[in-house]
Amino acid sequence: MLAAFLAVILVLLGVMNSYPLILSRQMIFNSKEQAIRSQASLISTALAGLESFTAESISQAMSLLDLSSLGRIIITDAYGNWLYEAVDGSLQPQYSTIQWCIQGALQGNDCVWPRLKSGVFYTNVSMPVMPDKEVTGAVYLFEADEDQGAILMSLRSTLARISVAVSLAALFLSAFLSETITRRMRQVLEAINQVRSGEYSYRIKVRGRDEVSQLGNEFNSLAERLQQTEEVRRRFVSDASHELKTPLAAIRLLSDSILQNPDIDGDTAREFVSDIGAESERLARTTDKLLRLTRLDNKVEGERSAVSMSQVVDSAMRILRPLAEAQGISLTYLDRGDGCIWANADEIYQVVFNLAENAIKYNVKGGSVELLSQREGKMILLSVRDTGIGIPDADLPHIFERFYRVDKARSREAGGSGLGLSIVRDLVQEYGGEIEACRRAEGGMEFKVRFPIYDGG
Ligand SMILES: Nc1ncnc2c1ncn2[C@@H]1O[C@H](COP(=O)(O)OP(=O)(O)OP(=O)(O)O)[C@@H](O)[C@H]1O
Ligand SMILES: [Mg+2]
């Protein structure tokens, strides 16, 4: 682009430097030729009227004519002998030029030889003297004009100066423009490299409103989309693993408790095995939901039905009891009046399970966990209380954030990823409910969850 731009400028400068000069030189030549030709023809006509063609009669006739600005006048007879000569000025033609012109005229031709040399216009004109169709002599006139030449020369040098200035300006301007564009394109390339290497938050600083800025804006919004997609992907992967973790942990707990208890009676063992079956079904439902999610790429609503809170709490407690017993923690549930929620049973189960599991995981040996459900106006309240280690006030506002863990070492030991509470909060909000966490005066935590009651309508 830069090369094409410079080439166009150079062609324009070339035309600008030659065309006006050629044109004005031609105009000066023409006007000089006309002026000198008319003088030659005036002399030739005057001499053609002479009775005798001698030096005296010619001098006489010439003295009567009003001739101006000529550097040389030569008049010859039919054989080329010079009968009259007048010389004015120091710039004179070469002898050979004079001879050439005179010979031409003696052969009956008008000869014109204009020349521009070293800034001076030289004009040679010769013409035959022909009273009757026969050549009796020749007139040769010569003029050297320095003034017009000087004007032409100054025009030429002015044009050259302008050209140099224009070339320099064009060169600087194009170098500046190309440097600016190249630098900004380099920024865009750098941004593309950054985003390609996974730095999705990288943005181009956009200034102005030209095409390169538009490119920057487009790139930024593309990167924004990529970042969002990446975030959704990560979130999906972590949520999916968490959802799979809950039933898997339950299956492990149940099978462990069967294995570690050699005197287990047949009924209890059957109950545990049926719970393992129920958890496997939950696992199958979860994987099915995840598969549908990947296919549709958006939220899949699980099937909703009237879910009884006390039934959900009972089944979660059955699964968690072995975990609580292993740590000598008492697990109790007080059901003060049942209520139903219009929801997906697995999701309500996840809420209860996560809260109760936390209450056991972050408890002390010999501690207790109490669950309580009751109606509260149009809401159903579930409270999960523990006598555990509690959460410091400074951490309390953050516990519902994704991946937030208060005591990282302990949480990691307990197999925690810091996702449980954020999933619980999202689910509760999805059903138009609310959740709060507070420290208990006697130590430990209390989590309260409220869901709108479904009363069959
Ligand atoms: N009842 C509780 N008592 C004390 N600390 C708690 C309690 N519940 C949660 N926490 C703290 O809050 C953090 C976040 O809990 P959350 O359930 O979100 O994650 P997690 O239990 O570490 O992992 P996950 O539930 O994903 O397996 C926990 O790491 C823990 O430090
Ligand atoms: Mg948890």
Tab-separated table of C-alpha atoms and ligand atoms in Angstrom:
chain	number	residue	atom	x	y	z
A	1	MET	CA	0.000	0.000	0.000
A	2	LEU	CA	2.810	2.331	0.967
A	3	ALA	CA	4.752	1.521	-2.227
A	4	ALA	CA	1.689	2.164	-4.402
A	5	PHE	CA	1.076	5.454	-2.619
A	6	LEU	CA	4.689	6.571	-3.172
A	7	ALA	CA	4.614	5.474	-6.834
A	8	VAL	CA	1.500	7.573	-7.503
A	9	ILE	CA	3.132	10.584	-5.839
A	10	LEU	CA	6.307	10.125	-7.908
A	11	VAL	CA	4.362	9.890	-11.190
A	12	LEU	CA	2.399	13.030	-10.269
A	13	LEU	CA	5.608	14.880	-9.430
A	14	GLY	CA	7.179	13.760	-12.724
A	15	VAL	CA	4.211	15.105	-14.685
A	16	MET	CA	4.226	18.305	-12.631
A	17	ASN	CA	7.945	18.827	-13.378
A	18	SER	CA	7.858	18.161	-17.108
A	19	TYR	CA	4.494	19.069	-18.590
A	20	PRO	CA	4.336	22.802	-17.664
A	21	LEU	CA	7.976	23.282	-18.719
A	22	ILE	CA	7.505	21.602	-22.099
A	23	LEU	CA	4.329	23.570	-22.679
A	24	SER	CA	5.796	26.960	-21.812
A	25	ARG	CA	8.982	26.265	-23.830
A	26	GLN	CA	6.854	25.397	-26.839
A	27	MET	CA	4.797	28.560	-26.398
A	28	ILE	CA	7.915	30.734	-26.215
A	29	PHE	CA	9.405	29.017	-29.295
A	30	ASN	CA	6.198	29.580	-31.238
A	31	SER	CA	5.888	33.226	-30.347
A	32	LYS	CA	9.563	33.885	-31.137
A	33	GLU	CA	9.355	32.062	-34.437
A	34	GLN	CA	6.299	34.084	-35.434
A	35	ALA	CA	7.887	37.404	-34.487
A	36	ILE	CA	11.181	36.744	-36.282
A	37	ARG	CA	9.513	35.153	-39.288
A	38	SER	CA	7.361	38.255	-39.774
A	39	GLN	CA	10.481	40.436	-39.602
A	40	ALA	CA	12.257	38.180	-42.141
A	41	SER	CA	9.285	38.275	-44.437
A	42	LEU	CA	9.144	42.090	-44.073
A	43	ILE	CA	12.832	42.325	-45.130
A	44	SER	CA	12.371	39.792	-47.910
A	45	THR	CA	9.404	41.746	-49.341
A	46	ALA	CA	11.320	45.048	-49.115
A	47	LEU	CA	14.356	43.551	-50.869
A	48	ALA	CA	12.269	41.907	-53.592
A	49	GLY	CA	11.171	45.382	-54.706
A	50	LEU	CA	14.768	46.571	-55.290
A	51	GLU	CA	15.825	47.173	-58.907
A	52	SER	CA	19.490	46.301	-58.305
A	53	PHE	CA	20.534	43.793	-55.644
A	54	THR	CA	23.749	45.432	-54.401
A	55	ALA	CA	25.269	46.132	-51.009
A	56	GLU	CA	24.441	49.852	-51.203
A	57	SER	CA	20.852	49.469	-52.256
A	58	ILE	CA	20.345	46.835	-49.554
A	59	SER	CA	21.874	49.064	-46.855
A	60	GLN	CA	19.612	51.859	-47.973
A	61	ALA	CA	16.524	49.688	-47.903
A	62	MET	CA	17.504	48.236	-44.508
A	63	SER	CA	17.969	51.657	-42.962
A	64	LEU	CA	14.370	52.414	-43.794
A	65	LEU	CA	13.054	49.375	-41.949
A	66	ASP	CA	12.201	49.428	-38.275
A	67	LEU	CA	13.806	46.229	-36.896
A	68	SER	CA	14.311	45.472	-33.239
A	69	SER	CA	15.985	43.013	-30.820
A	70	LEU	CA	17.889	41.031	-33.438
A	71	GLY	CA	21.391	39.768	-32.684
A	72	ARG	CA	22.431	39.206	-36.271
A	73	ILE	CA	21.120	40.136	-39.738
A	74	ILE	CA	22.792	38.719	-42.866
A	75	ILE	CA	21.665	39.220	-46.439
A	76	THR	CA	23.326	37.359	-49.302
A	77	ASP	CA	22.996	37.271	-53.060
A	78	ALA	CA	21.875	34.203	-54.979
A	79	TYR	CA	25.389	32.688	-54.673
A	80	GLY	CA	25.655	33.052	-50.930
A	81	ASN	CA	27.958	36.100	-50.916
A	82	TRP	CA	27.274	38.270	-47.892
A	83	LEU	CA	26.065	41.673	-49.075
A	84	TYR	CA	24.870	43.018	-45.745
A	85	GLU	CA	25.606	42.160	-42.103
A	86	ALA	CA	24.520	43.702	-38.804
A	87	VAL	CA	25.739	42.350	-35.452
A	88	ASP	CA	24.372	43.205	-32.009
A	89	GLY	CA	25.274	41.593	-28.675
A	90	SER	CA	27.846	39.048	-27.579
A	91	LEU	CA	25.751	35.890	-27.959
A	92	GLN	CA	26.237	34.888	-31.584
A	93	PRO	CA	25.389	31.827	-33.723
A	94	GLN	CA	28.008	29.414	-35.016
A	95	TYR	CA	29.194	29.934	-38.565
A	96	SER	CA	28.028	26.443	-39.600
A	97	THR	CA	24.499	27.228	-38.382
A	98	ILE	CA	24.444	30.432	-40.430
A	99	GLN	CA	25.662	28.582	-43.516
A	100	TRP	CA	23.123	25.809	-43.100
A	101	CYS	CA	20.233	28.294	-42.828
A	102	ILE	CA	21.412	30.406	-45.762
A	103	GLN	CA	21.864	27.330	-48.005
A	104	GLY	CA	18.323	26.261	-47.157
A	105	ALA	CA	16.943	29.683	-48.044
A	106	LEU	CA	18.885	29.805	-51.335
A	107	GLN	CA	17.160	26.561	-52.282
A	108	GLY	CA	13.844	28.371	-51.883
A	109	ASN	CA	12.896	27.127	-48.391
A	110	ASP	CA	12.014	28.944	-45.188
A	111	CYS	CA	14.280	27.619	-42.456
A	112	VAL	CA	13.633	27.855	-38.737
A	113	TRP	CA	15.938	26.484	-36.093
A	114	PRO	CA	14.951	27.233	-32.509
A	115	ARG	CA	17.172	26.105	-29.655
A	116	LEU	CA	17.269	26.381	-25.867
A	117	LYS	CA	20.727	26.111	-24.406
A	118	SER	CA	22.018	27.077	-20.945
A	119	GLY	CA	18.866	29.062	-20.216
A	120	VAL	CA	18.980	31.142	-23.449
A	121	PHE	CA	16.493	30.948	-26.305
A	122	TYR	CA	18.316	30.972	-29.701
A	123	THR	CA	16.181	31.479	-32.805
A	124	ASN	CA	17.608	31.190	-36.337
A	125	VAL	CA	15.318	32.055	-39.251
A	126	SER	CA	16.203	32.282	-42.963
A	127	MET	CA	14.052	33.069	-45.959
A	128	PRO	CA	14.681	33.418	-49.724
A	129	VAL	CA	14.247	36.735	-51.544
A	130	MET	CA	12.084	35.939	-54.532
A	131	PRO	CA	10.763	38.884	-56.643
A	132	ASP	CA	9.443	36.478	-59.324
A	133	LYS	CA	9.537	32.830	-58.609
A	134	GLU	CA	13.347	33.001	-58.812
A	135	VAL	CA	15.671	33.241	-55.828
A	136	THR	CA	17.806	36.386	-55.962
A	137	GLY	CA	19.174	36.243	-52.397
A	138	ALA	CA	18.655	35.102	-48.804
A	139	VAL	CA	17.783	36.797	-45.518
A	140	TYR	CA	19.115	35.306	-42.288
A	141	LEU	CA	18.015	36.571	-38.862
A	142	PHE	CA	19.210	35.495	-35.449
A	143	GLU	CA	17.999	36.336	-31.955
A	144	ALA	CA	19.282	35.321	-28.484
A	145	ASP	CA	16.803	35.896	-25.622
A	146	GLU	CA	18.150	35.560	-22.104
A	147	ASP	CA	15.139	37.064	-20.268
A	148	GLN	CA	12.545	34.499	-21.330
A	149	GLY	CA	15.089	31.753	-20.718
A	150	ALA	CA	15.656	33.053	-17.196
A	151	ILE	CA	11.901	33.004	-16.537
A	152	LEU	CA	11.720	29.402	-17.728
A	153	MET	CA	14.707	28.409	-15.606
A	154	SER	CA	13.239	29.982	-12.482
A	155	LEU	CA	9.947	28.190	-13.179
A	156	ARG	CA	11.912	24.964	-13.425
A	157	SER	CA	13.787	25.457	-10.161
A	158	THR	CA	10.584	26.520	-8.342
A	159	LEU	CA	8.868	23.341	-9.514
A	160	ALA	CA	11.874	21.275	-8.446
A	161	ARG	CA	11.845	22.843	-4.978
A	162	ILE	CA	8.108	22.231	-4.591
A	163	SER	CA	8.634	18.641	-5.727
A	164	VAL	CA	11.350	18.005	-3.172
A	165	ALA	CA	9.155	19.458	-0.419
A	166	VAL	CA	6.128	17.402	-1.527
A	167	SER	CA	8.245	14.221	-1.775
A	168	LEU	CA	9.658	14.687	1.710
A	169	ALA	CA	6.213	15.435	3.165
A	170	ALA	CA	4.737	12.387	1.393
A	171	LEU	CA	7.601	10.217	2.600
A	172	PHE	CA	7.237	11.317	6.236
A	173	LEU	CA	3.468	11.106	6.134
A	174	SER	CA	3.432	7.631	4.646
A	175	ALA	CA	6.157	6.418	7.003
A	176	PHE	CA	4.174	7.815	9.935
A	177	LEU	CA	0.882	6.318	8.728
A	178	SER	CA	2.365	2.925	8.006
A	179	GLU	CA	4.144	2.886	11.380
A	180	THR	CA	0.892	3.796	13.177
A	181	ILE	CA	-1.125	1.160	11.351
A	182	THR	CA	1.582	-1.481	11.810
A	183	ARG	CA	1.851	-0.740	15.518
A	184	ARG	CA	-1.900	-1.038	16.031
A	185	MET	CA	-2.072	-4.218	13.982
A	186	ARG	CA	0.723	-5.596	16.161
A	187	GLN	CA	-1.453	-4.857	19.217
A	188	VAL	CA	-4.313	-6.818	17.664
A	189	LEU	CA	-1.975	-9.729	16.845
A	190	GLU	CA	-0.592	-9.656	20.388
A	191	ALA	CA	-4.142	-9.802	21.759
A	192	ILE	CA	-5.000	-12.737	19.493
A	193	ASN	CA	-1.897	-14.570	20.739
A	194	GLN	CA	-2.779	-13.871	24.370
A	195	VAL	CA	-6.341	-15.108	23.995
A	196	ARG	CA	-5.179	-18.159	22.048
A	197	SER	CA	-2.841	-19.063	24.894
A	198	GLY	CA	-5.813	-19.021	27.289
A	199	GLU	CA	-5.600	-15.466	28.654
A	200	TYR	CA	-9.327	-14.837	28.027
A	201	SER	CA	-9.480	-11.648	30.075
A	202	TYR	CA	-7.005	-9.874	27.757
A	203	ARG	CA	-8.549	-6.818	26.065
A	204	ILE	CA	-7.311	-4.336	23.469
A	205	LYS	CA	-7.281	-0.696	24.581
A	206	VAL	CA	-9.422	0.913	21.886
A	207	ARG	CA	-9.015	4.571	20.997
A	208	GLY	CA	-10.708	6.392	18.116
A	209	ARG	CA	-13.397	5.144	15.770
A	210	ASP	CA	-11.548	4.113	12.630
A	211	GLU	CA	-11.465	0.627	11.087
A	212	VAL	CA	-8.619	-0.611	13.283
A	213	SER	CA	-10.514	0.538	16.394
A	214	GLN	CA	-13.623	-1.244	15.120
A	215	LEU	CA	-11.507	-4.345	14.669
A	216	GLY	CA	-10.341	-3.922	18.279
A	217	ASN	CA	-13.927	-3.595	19.516
A	218	GLU	CA	-15.009	-6.668	17.576
A	219	PHE	CA	-12.065	-8.590	18.956
A	220	ASN	CA	-12.891	-7.513	22.522
A	221	SER	CA	-16.481	-8.659	22.252
A	222	LEU	CA	-15.300	-11.942	20.746
A	223	ALA	CA	-12.893	-12.415	23.660
A	224	GLU	CA	-15.705	-11.544	26.071
A	225	ARG	CA	-17.873	-14.280	24.543
A	226	LEU	CA	-14.999	-16.734	24.742
A	227	GLN	CA	-14.409	-15.844	28.368
A	228	GLN	CA	-18.079	-16.353	29.212
A	229	THR	CA	-18.143	-19.679	27.379
A	230	GLU	CA	-15.004	-20.768	29.190
A	231	GLU	CA	-16.513	-19.766	32.534
A	232	VAL	CA	-19.718	-21.675	31.783
A	233	ARG	CA	-17.641	-24.694	30.755
A	234	ARG	CA	-15.595	-24.647	33.951
A	235	ARG	CA	-18.679	-24.133	36.059
A	236	PHE	CA	-20.415	-26.968	34.294
A	237	VAL	CA	-17.526	-29.358	34.828
A	238	SER	CA	-17.176	-28.545	38.531
A	239	ASP	CA	-20.929	-28.603	39.229
A	240	ALA	CA	-21.248	-31.867	37.350
A	241	SER	CA	-18.505	-33.513	39.382
A	242	HIS	CA	-20.058	-32.228	42.591
A	243	GLU	CA	-23.459	-33.589	41.628
A	244	LEU	CA	-21.912	-36.974	40.935
A	245	LYS	CA	-19.936	-36.875	44.168
A	246	THR	CA	-22.973	-36.806	46.490
A	247	PRO	CA	-24.580	-40.164	45.506
A	248	LEU	CA	-21.147	-41.764	45.089
A	249	ALA	CA	-20.192	-40.735	48.641
A	250	ALA	CA	-23.503	-42.113	49.905
A	251	ILE	CA	-22.944	-45.459	48.175
A	252	ARG	CA	-19.492	-45.687	49.734
A	253	LEU	CA	-20.838	-44.826	53.192
A	254	LEU	CA	-23.550	-47.455	52.970
A	255	SER	CA	-21.330	-50.226	51.647
A	256	ASP	CA	-18.658	-49.376	54.247
A	257	SER	CA	-21.165	-49.630	57.049
A	258	ILE	CA	-22.336	-53.041	55.839
A	259	LEU	CA	-18.767	-54.288	55.541
A	260	GLN	CA	-17.568	-52.880	58.861
A	261	ASN	CA	-20.476	-54.290	60.781
A	262	PRO	CA	-20.128	-58.112	60.783
A	263	ASP	CA	-23.150	-58.683	63.032
A	264	ILE	CA	-25.510	-56.628	60.910
A	265	ASP	CA	-28.996	-58.119	60.878
A	266	GLY	CA	-30.663	-59.120	57.642
A	267	ASP	CA	-33.320	-56.396	57.665
A	268	THR	CA	-30.830	-53.551	58.169
A	269	ALA	CA	-28.554	-54.965	55.483
A	270	ARG	CA	-31.478	-55.183	53.070
A	271	GLU	CA	-32.455	-51.605	53.927
A	272	PHE	CA	-28.876	-50.435	53.226
A	273	VAL	CA	-28.732	-52.336	49.972
A	274	SER	CA	-32.032	-50.818	48.872
A	275	ASP	CA	-30.610	-47.374	49.759
A	276	ILE	CA	-27.587	-48.164	47.618
A	277	GLY	CA	-30.008	-48.991	44.821
A	278	ALA	CA	-31.821	-45.673	45.334
A	279	GLU	CA	-28.533	-43.770	45.275
A	280	SER	CA	-27.485	-45.571	42.066
A	281	GLU	CA	-30.764	-44.501	40.502
A	282	ARG	CA	-30.060	-40.936	41.577
A	283	LEU	CA	-26.632	-41.267	39.984
A	284	ALA	CA	-28.196	-42.513	36.761
A	285	ARG	CA	-30.671	-39.597	36.780
A	286	THR	CA	-27.844	-37.141	37.364
A	287	THR	CA	-25.683	-38.473	34.518
A	288	ASP	CA	-28.743	-38.475	32.272
A	289	LYS	CA	-29.383	-34.823	33.156
A	290	LEU	CA	-25.731	-33.949	32.501
A	291	LEU	CA	-25.829	-35.618	29.112
A	292	ARG	CA	-28.939	-33.665	28.195
A	293	LEU	CA	-27.231	-30.506	29.398
A	294	THR	CA	-24.240	-31.026	27.109
A	295	ARG	CA	-26.541	-31.663	24.193
A	296	LEU	CA	-28.803	-28.660	24.708
A	297	ASP	CA	-26.110	-26.372	26.075
A	298	ASN	CA	-28.481	-24.747	28.529
A	299	LYS	CA	-30.349	-25.435	31.685
A	300	VAL	CA	-32.456	-28.550	31.834
A	301	GLU	CA	-35.311	-28.439	34.292
A	302	GLY	CA	-35.777	-31.669	36.178
A	303	GLU	CA	-39.299	-33.036	36.484
A	304	ARG	CA	-41.206	-31.304	39.277
A	305	SER	CA	-43.663	-32.775	41.696
A	306	ALA	CA	-44.986	-32.140	45.218
A	307	VAL	CA	-41.974	-33.029	47.358
A	308	SER	CA	-42.492	-33.746	51.027
A	309	MET	CA	-39.784	-32.094	53.092
A	310	SER	CA	-39.859	-34.693	55.870
A	311	GLN	CA	-39.463	-37.550	53.384
A	312	VAL	CA	-36.449	-35.899	51.796
A	313	VAL	CA	-34.890	-35.254	55.220
A	314	ASP	CA	-35.529	-38.861	56.244
A	315	SER	CA	-33.804	-40.292	53.195
A	316	ALA	CA	-30.835	-37.937	53.544
A	317	MET	CA	-30.519	-38.852	57.220
A	318	ARG	CA	-30.545	-42.556	56.420
A	319	ILE	CA	-27.593	-42.079	54.136
A	320	LEU	CA	-25.680	-39.791	56.486
A	321	ARG	CA	-26.253	-41.672	59.692
A	322	PRO	CA	-23.268	-44.037	59.224
A	323	LEU	CA	-21.010	-40.997	58.681
A	324	ALA	CA	-22.333	-39.347	61.852
A	325	GLU	CA	-22.025	-42.540	63.857
A	326	ALA	CA	-18.453	-43.053	62.731
A	327	GLN	CA	-17.592	-39.732	64.400
A	328	GLY	CA	-19.780	-40.263	67.444
A	329	ILE	CA	-22.122	-37.481	66.393
A	330	SER	CA	-25.792	-37.716	67.217
A	331	LEU	CA	-28.111	-36.962	64.327
A	332	THR	CA	-31.694	-36.031	65.140
A	333	TYR	CA	-34.663	-34.750	63.183
A	334	LEU	CA	-37.661	-32.962	64.637
A	335	ASP	CA	-40.593	-32.768	62.245
A	336	ARG	CA	-43.015	-30.082	63.447
A	337	GLY	CA	-45.608	-30.309	60.776
A	338	ASP	CA	-44.964	-31.364	57.220
A	339	GLY	CA	-45.246	-29.300	54.081
A	340	CYS	CA	-44.661	-29.906	50.383
A	341	ILE	CA	-42.616	-27.989	47.852
A	342	TRP	CA	-43.298	-27.980	44.099
A	343	ALA	CA	-39.840	-29.001	42.989
A	344	ASN	CA	-37.498	-31.606	41.637
A	345	ALA	CA	-36.968	-34.122	44.446
A	346	ASP	CA	-33.297	-34.683	43.638
A	347	GLU	CA	-32.576	-30.963	43.924
A	348	ILE	CA	-34.289	-30.591	47.308
A	349	TYR	CA	-32.406	-33.695	48.401
A	350	GLN	CA	-29.139	-32.021	47.347
A	351	VAL	CA	-29.945	-28.972	49.505
A	352	VAL	CA	-30.712	-31.048	52.589
A	353	PHE	CA	-27.846	-33.459	52.032
A	354	ASN	CA	-25.209	-30.725	51.547
A	355	LEU	CA	-26.280	-28.811	54.671
A	356	ALA	CA	-26.474	-31.923	56.853
A	357	GLU	CA	-23.200	-33.268	55.482
A	358	ASN	CA	-21.438	-29.988	56.302
A	359	ALA	CA	-22.914	-30.047	59.810
A	360	ILE	CA	-21.383	-33.512	60.330
A	361	LYS	CA	-18.095	-32.857	58.499
A	362	TYR	CA	-17.304	-29.637	60.367
A	363	ASN	CA	-18.321	-30.955	63.764
A	364	VAL	CA	-16.369	-32.177	66.758
A	365	LYS	CA	-16.197	-35.692	68.103
A	366	GLY	CA	-19.248	-36.440	70.241
A	367	GLY	CA	-21.097	-33.403	68.929
A	368	SER	CA	-24.639	-33.269	67.658
A	369	VAL	CA	-26.569	-32.273	64.566
A	370	GLU	CA	-30.253	-31.350	64.788
A	371	LEU	CA	-32.542	-30.944	61.848
A	372	LEU	CA	-35.930	-29.336	62.230
A	373	SER	CA	-38.692	-28.566	59.776
A	374	GLN	CA	-41.840	-26.545	60.383
A	375	ARG	CA	-44.348	-24.316	58.639
A	376	GLU	CA	-43.823	-20.561	58.826
A	377	GLY	CA	-46.754	-18.801	57.183
A	378	LYS	CA	-46.549	-19.516	53.456
A	379	MET	CA	-43.058	-20.946	53.815
A	380	ILE	CA	-41.615	-24.171	55.007
A	381	LEU	CA	-38.503	-23.816	57.160
A	382	LEU	CA	-35.671	-26.287	57.420
A	383	SER	CA	-33.080	-25.612	60.086
A	384	VAL	CA	-29.784	-27.486	60.379
A	385	ARG	CA	-27.944	-26.904	63.659
A	386	ASP	CA	-24.609	-28.260	64.735
A	387	THR	CA	-22.240	-28.024	67.664
A	388	GLY	CA	-19.197	-27.886	65.436
A	389	ILE	CA	-16.270	-25.581	64.870
A	390	GLY	CA	-18.405	-22.730	63.512
A	391	ILE	CA	-17.445	-20.151	60.902
A	392	PRO	CA	-15.551	-16.951	61.834
A	393	ASP	CA	-17.512	-13.716	61.254
A	394	ALA	CA	-15.008	-12.561	58.652
A	395	ASP	CA	-15.685	-15.647	56.480
A	396	LEU	CA	-19.436	-15.694	56.915
A	397	PRO	CA	-20.231	-13.323	54.000
A	398	HIS	CA	-18.188	-15.504	51.600
A	399	ILE	CA	-19.248	-19.068	52.352
A	400	PHE	CA	-21.817	-19.118	49.530
A	401	GLU	CA	-19.172	-18.184	46.958
A	402	ARG	CA	-17.957	-20.869	44.617
A	403	PHE	CA	-14.842	-22.717	45.815
A	404	TYR	CA	-14.725	-20.768	49.086
A	405	ARG	CA	-13.452	-22.859	51.968
A	406	VAL	CA	-12.804	-21.499	55.475
A	407	ASP	CA	-10.376	-24.059	56.799
A	408	LYS	CA	-8.795	-25.301	53.589
A	409	ALA	CA	-6.803	-28.112	55.195
A	410	ARG	CA	-9.796	-29.506	57.030
A	411	SER	CA	-12.123	-29.107	54.091
A	412	ARG	CA	-9.666	-30.858	51.761
A	413	GLU	CA	-9.291	-33.660	54.307
A	414	ALA	CA	-13.058	-34.024	54.341
A	415	GLY	CA	-13.016	-34.196	50.525
A	416	GLY	CA	-14.565	-30.744	50.168
A	417	SER	CA	-14.277	-28.549	47.087
A	418	GLY	CA	-16.077	-25.446	48.374
A	419	LEU	CA	-18.954	-25.857	45.944
A	420	GLY	CA	-21.679	-27.370	48.129
A	421	LEU	CA	-23.048	-24.159	49.656
A	422	SER	CA	-22.951	-22.223	46.358
A	423	ILE	CA	-24.993	-24.967	44.693
A	424	VAL	CA	-27.402	-24.978	47.656
A	425	ARG	CA	-27.890	-21.228	47.409
A	426	ASP	CA	-28.480	-21.373	43.623
A	427	LEU	CA	-31.084	-24.118	44.036
A	428	VAL	CA	-32.867	-22.323	46.889
A	429	GLN	CA	-33.054	-19.115	44.848
A	430	GLU	CA	-34.311	-21.028	41.830
A	431	TYR	CA	-37.334	-22.135	43.851
A	432	GLY	CA	-37.990	-18.626	45.178
A	433	GLY	CA	-36.703	-19.515	48.618
A	434	GLU	CA	-34.096	-18.004	50.933
A	435	ILE	CA	-31.101	-19.159	52.937
A	436	GLU	CA	-29.222	-17.728	55.911
A	437	ALA	CA	-26.327	-18.821	58.048
A	438	CYS	CA	-25.611	-17.679	61.615
A	439	ARG	CA	-23.352	-18.600	64.464
A	440	ARG	CA	-25.022	-20.131	67.461
A	441	ALA	CA	-24.407	-18.556	70.870
A	442	GLU	CA	-23.490	-21.952	72.322
A	443	GLY	CA	-21.015	-22.659	69.486
A	444	GLY	CA	-21.519	-24.209	66.077
A	445	MET	CA	-23.612	-23.067	63.160
A	446	GLU	CA	-27.239	-22.873	62.183
A	447	PHE	CA	-28.330	-22.842	58.546
A	448	LYS	CA	-31.949	-21.884	57.808
A	449	VAL	CA	-33.591	-22.536	54.472
A	450	ARG	CA	-37.110	-21.446	53.541
A	451	PHE	CA	-39.096	-22.677	50.526
A	452	PRO	CA	-42.555	-21.540	49.435
A	453	ILE	CA	-45.141	-24.138	50.483
A	454	TYR	CA	-47.065	-25.991	47.786
A	455	ASP	CA	-50.579	-26.578	49.020
A	456	GLY	CA	-51.949	-28.587	46.142
A	457	GLY	CA	-53.175	-25.600	44.103
B	1	LIG	N1	-21.743	-26.296	59.370
B	1	LIG	C1	-20.528	-25.759	59.173
B	1	LIG	N2	-19.691	-25.536	60.191
B	1	LIG	C2	-18.483	-24.988	60.001
B	1	LIG	N3	-17.996	-24.640	58.800
B	1	LIG	C3	-18.784	-24.841	57.723
B	1	LIG	C4	-20.070	-25.420	57.833
B	1	LIG	N4	-20.627	-25.498	56.608
B	1	LIG	C5	-19.710	-25.000	55.762
B	1	LIG	N5	-18.596	-24.611	56.422
B	1	LIG	C6	-17.393	-23.975	55.837
B	1	LIG	O1	-17.782	-23.388	54.619
B	1	LIG	C7	-16.981	-23.900	53.552
B	1	LIG	C8	-17.836	-24.031	52.305
B	1	LIG	O2	-18.757	-25.108	52.409
B	1	LIG	P1	-19.181	-25.908	51.136
B	1	LIG	O3	-20.201	-26.902	51.533
B	1	LIG	O4	-19.558	-24.891	50.119
B	1	LIG	O5	-17.855	-26.596	50.650
B	1	LIG	P2	-17.126	-27.915	51.211
B	1	LIG	O6	-17.953	-28.537	52.229
B	1	LIG	O7	-15.734	-27.518	51.589
B	1	LIG	O8	-17.024	-28.817	49.890
B	1	LIG	P3	-18.225	-29.584	49.173
B	1	LIG	O9	-19.472	-29.287	49.903
B	1	LIG	O10	-18.203	-28.957	47.813
B	1	LIG	O11	-17.859	-30.976	49.155
B	1	LIG	C9	-16.444	-25.221	54.065
B	1	LIG	O12	-15.187	-25.493	53.463
B	1	LIG	C10	-16.291	-24.970	55.525
B	1	LIG	O13	-15.055	-24.396	55.827
B	2	MG	MG	-20.058	-29.077	51.835
